XYZ file of C-alpha atoms in Angstrom:
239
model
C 136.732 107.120 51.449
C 137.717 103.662 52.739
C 136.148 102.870 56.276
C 138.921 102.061 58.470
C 139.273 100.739 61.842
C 141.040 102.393 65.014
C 144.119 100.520 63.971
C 144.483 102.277 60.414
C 143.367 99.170 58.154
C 140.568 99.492 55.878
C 137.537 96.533 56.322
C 138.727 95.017 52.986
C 142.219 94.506 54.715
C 141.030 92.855 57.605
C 138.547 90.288 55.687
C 141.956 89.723 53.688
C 143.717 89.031 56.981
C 141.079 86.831 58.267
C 141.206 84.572 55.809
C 144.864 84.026 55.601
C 144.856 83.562 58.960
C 141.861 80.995 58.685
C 144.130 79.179 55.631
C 147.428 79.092 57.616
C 145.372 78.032 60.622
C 143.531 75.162 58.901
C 146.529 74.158 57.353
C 148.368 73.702 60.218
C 145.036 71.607 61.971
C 145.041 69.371 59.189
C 148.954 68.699 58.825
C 148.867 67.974 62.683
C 146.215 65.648 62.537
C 147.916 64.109 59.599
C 151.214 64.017 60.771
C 149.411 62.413 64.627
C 148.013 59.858 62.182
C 151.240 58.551 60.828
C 153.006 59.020 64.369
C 150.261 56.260 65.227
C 150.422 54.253 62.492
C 154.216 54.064 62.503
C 154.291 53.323 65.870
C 151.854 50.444 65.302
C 153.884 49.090 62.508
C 157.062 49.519 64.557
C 155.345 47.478 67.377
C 154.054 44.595 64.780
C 157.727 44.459 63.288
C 159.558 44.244 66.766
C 156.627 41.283 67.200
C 157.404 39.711 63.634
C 161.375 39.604 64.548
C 161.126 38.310 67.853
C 159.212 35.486 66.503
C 161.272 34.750 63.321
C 164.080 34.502 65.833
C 163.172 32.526 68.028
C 161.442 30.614 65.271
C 165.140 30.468 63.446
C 166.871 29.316 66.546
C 165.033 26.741 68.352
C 166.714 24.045 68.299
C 163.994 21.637 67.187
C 160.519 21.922 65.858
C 157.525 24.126 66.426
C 154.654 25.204 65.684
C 154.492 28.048 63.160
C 150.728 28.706 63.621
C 151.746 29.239 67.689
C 153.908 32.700 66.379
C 152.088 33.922 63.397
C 154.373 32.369 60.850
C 152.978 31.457 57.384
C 154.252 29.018 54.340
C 155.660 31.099 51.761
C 153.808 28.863 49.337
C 151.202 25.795 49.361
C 152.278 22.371 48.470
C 155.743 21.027 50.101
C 157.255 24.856 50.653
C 160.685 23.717 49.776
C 162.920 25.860 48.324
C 166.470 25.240 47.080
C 169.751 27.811 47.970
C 172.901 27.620 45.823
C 175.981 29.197 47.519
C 178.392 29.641 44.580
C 182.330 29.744 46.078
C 185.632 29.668 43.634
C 185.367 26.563 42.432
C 182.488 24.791 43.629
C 179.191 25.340 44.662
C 176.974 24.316 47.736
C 173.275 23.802 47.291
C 170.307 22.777 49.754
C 167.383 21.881 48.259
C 165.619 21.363 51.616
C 164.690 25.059 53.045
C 161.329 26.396 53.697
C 160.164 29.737 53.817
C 158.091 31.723 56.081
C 156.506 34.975 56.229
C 154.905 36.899 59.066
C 150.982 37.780 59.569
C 150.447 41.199 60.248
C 147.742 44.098 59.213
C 150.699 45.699 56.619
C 152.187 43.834 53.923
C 154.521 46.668 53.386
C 156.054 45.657 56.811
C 155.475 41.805 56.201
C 158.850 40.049 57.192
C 159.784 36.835 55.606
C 162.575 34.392 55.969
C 164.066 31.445 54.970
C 164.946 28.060 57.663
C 166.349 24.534 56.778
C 163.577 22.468 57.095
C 162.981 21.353 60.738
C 163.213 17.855 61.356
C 163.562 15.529 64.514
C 165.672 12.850 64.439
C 163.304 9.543 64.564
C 163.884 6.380 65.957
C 163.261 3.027 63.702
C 160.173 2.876 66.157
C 158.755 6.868 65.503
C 156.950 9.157 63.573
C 156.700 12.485 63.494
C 153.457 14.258 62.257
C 152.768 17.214 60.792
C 149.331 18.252 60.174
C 147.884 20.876 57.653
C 144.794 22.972 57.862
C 144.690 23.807 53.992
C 141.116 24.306 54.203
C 139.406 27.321 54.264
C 137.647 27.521 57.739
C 138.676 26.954 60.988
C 138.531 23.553 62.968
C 139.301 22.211 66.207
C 140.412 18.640 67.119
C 142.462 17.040 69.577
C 144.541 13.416 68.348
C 144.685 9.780 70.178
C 146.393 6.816 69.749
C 145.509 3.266 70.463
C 146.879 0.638 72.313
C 150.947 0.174 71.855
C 151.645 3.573 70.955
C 152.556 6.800 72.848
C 152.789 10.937 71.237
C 155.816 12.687 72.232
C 156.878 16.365 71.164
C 160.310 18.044 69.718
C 162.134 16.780 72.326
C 161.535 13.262 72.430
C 159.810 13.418 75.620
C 156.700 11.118 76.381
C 153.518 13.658 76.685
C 151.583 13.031 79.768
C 149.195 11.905 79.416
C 150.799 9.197 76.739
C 147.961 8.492 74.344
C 146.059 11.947 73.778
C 147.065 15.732 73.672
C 145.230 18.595 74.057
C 142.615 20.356 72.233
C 143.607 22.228 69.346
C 141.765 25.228 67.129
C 143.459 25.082 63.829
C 143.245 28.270 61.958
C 143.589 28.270 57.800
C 147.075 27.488 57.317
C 148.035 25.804 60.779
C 149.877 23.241 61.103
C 150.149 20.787 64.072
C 153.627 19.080 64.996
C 153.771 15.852 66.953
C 155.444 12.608 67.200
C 154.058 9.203 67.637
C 155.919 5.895 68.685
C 155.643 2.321 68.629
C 156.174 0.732 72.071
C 154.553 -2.239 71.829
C 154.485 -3.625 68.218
C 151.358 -1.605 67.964
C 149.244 -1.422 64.721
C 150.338 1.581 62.915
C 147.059 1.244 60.351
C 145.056 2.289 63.240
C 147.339 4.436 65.097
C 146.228 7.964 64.749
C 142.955 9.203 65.862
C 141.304 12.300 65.476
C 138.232 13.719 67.529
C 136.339 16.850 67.066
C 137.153 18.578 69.903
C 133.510 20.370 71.006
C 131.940 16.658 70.522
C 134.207 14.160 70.786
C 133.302 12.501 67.742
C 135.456 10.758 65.732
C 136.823 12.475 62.555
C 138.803 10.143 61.154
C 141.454 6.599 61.936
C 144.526 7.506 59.754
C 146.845 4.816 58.250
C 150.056 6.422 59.417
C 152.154 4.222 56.093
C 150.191 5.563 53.935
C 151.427 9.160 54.870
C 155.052 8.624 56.213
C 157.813 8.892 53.444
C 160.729 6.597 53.406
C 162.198 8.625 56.939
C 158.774 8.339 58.500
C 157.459 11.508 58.637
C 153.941 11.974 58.030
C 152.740 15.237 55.757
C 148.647 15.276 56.228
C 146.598 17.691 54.668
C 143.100 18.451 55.572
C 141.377 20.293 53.032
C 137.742 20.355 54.519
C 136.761 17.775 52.654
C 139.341 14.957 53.890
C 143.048 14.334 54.617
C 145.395 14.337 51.851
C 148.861 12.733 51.575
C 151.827 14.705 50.472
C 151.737 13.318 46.790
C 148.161 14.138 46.928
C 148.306 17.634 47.795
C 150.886 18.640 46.096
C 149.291 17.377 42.340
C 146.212 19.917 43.449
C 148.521 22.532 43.628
């Protein structure tokens, strides 16, 4: 005879029971804590994309420079970053060979956004230059720029910074880049023009010769590569 409890099920039943109810119940344990898991990671990656767009936009609409290190922006690749669209109509054909690329940081590649911008550019004066300096190194620094005598920085705008002949201090992560302009008010010498100070001593990093950077339309491409600055010719035969 089969022992049975006051119910009518034998013991053998009831162990039986037990642990089908233990399976289903673990089951369902485990596929809520996996499915709170994704709920939070989703949301996460929902909240780093809605960051990543707002950025690109804005990034994609100023209507001047910036600074891509100030919204999490990367170069798509080292070296000039220049990459060339061809818009093929009936007929003919449109091409710019002067777009950069950009990607976002964030913790997911799978929800990395990229884009592609017409490369930014102010429109200089016979008297200005406009800067644009590269951390390509591979730690972080932090410096702050002045200019001598005859010479004033002014940003995207055109505007004068205040004060005239130094900005502020500056960390530069790995792939930063600082944008700034420089003019000539005074017949100032341009060999000498650029200064750049450590900015937890004060110390003098470096004098830069601003013609041996600038291109024909005077902008200046400098890359610092830990070791010292490079010019655009430079850099771009390393890599």
């Amino acid at each position: 005879m089969k022992n049975k409890n006051k119910k009518g099920f034998t013991l053998v039943e009831v162990i039986i029971a037990m642990a089908v109810f233990g399976i289903v119940t673990t089951g369902f344990v485990t596929a809520a804590t996996y499915c709170y898991r994704a709920q939070t990671k989703a949301n996460r990656n929902l909240k780093e994309t809605n960051q990543q767009t707002t950025n690109l936009e804005h990034f994609s609409n100023y209507s001047s420079v910036i600074d891509p290190g100030e919204y999490n922006l990367e170069f798509m690749e080292t070296g000039t970053n220049l990459w060339t669209m061809v818009y093929n109509f009936p007929g003919y054909d449109i091409k710019n060979d002067k777009v950069s690329g950009y990607i976002s940081q964030t913790s997911d590649e799978v929800f990395q956004l990229g884009f592609f911008s017409p490369i930014e550019r102010v429109s200089l004066d016979a008297n200005e230059y406009w800067i644009n300096m590269n951390n390509v190194s591979t730690s972080q620094t932090a410096w702050y720029f002045t200019t001598v005598s005859g010479f004033v920085f002014f940003n995207n705008q055109k505007d004068q910074l205040n004060p005239p002949s130094q900005t502020e201090s500056r960390i530069f992560d790995t792939g930063a880049v600082k944008k700034i302009g420089i003019r000539d008010v005074s017949g100032g010498d341009l060999s000498q023009a650029l200064e750049i100070h450590d900015a937890n001593t004060g110390d003098v990093v470096a004098v830069l010769d601003l013609t041996t950077y600038a291109d024909s339309e005077r902008y200046c491409n400098i890359y610092y590569d830990g070791s010292g600055f490079l010019t655009q010719e430079e850099y771009d035969a390393r890599s």
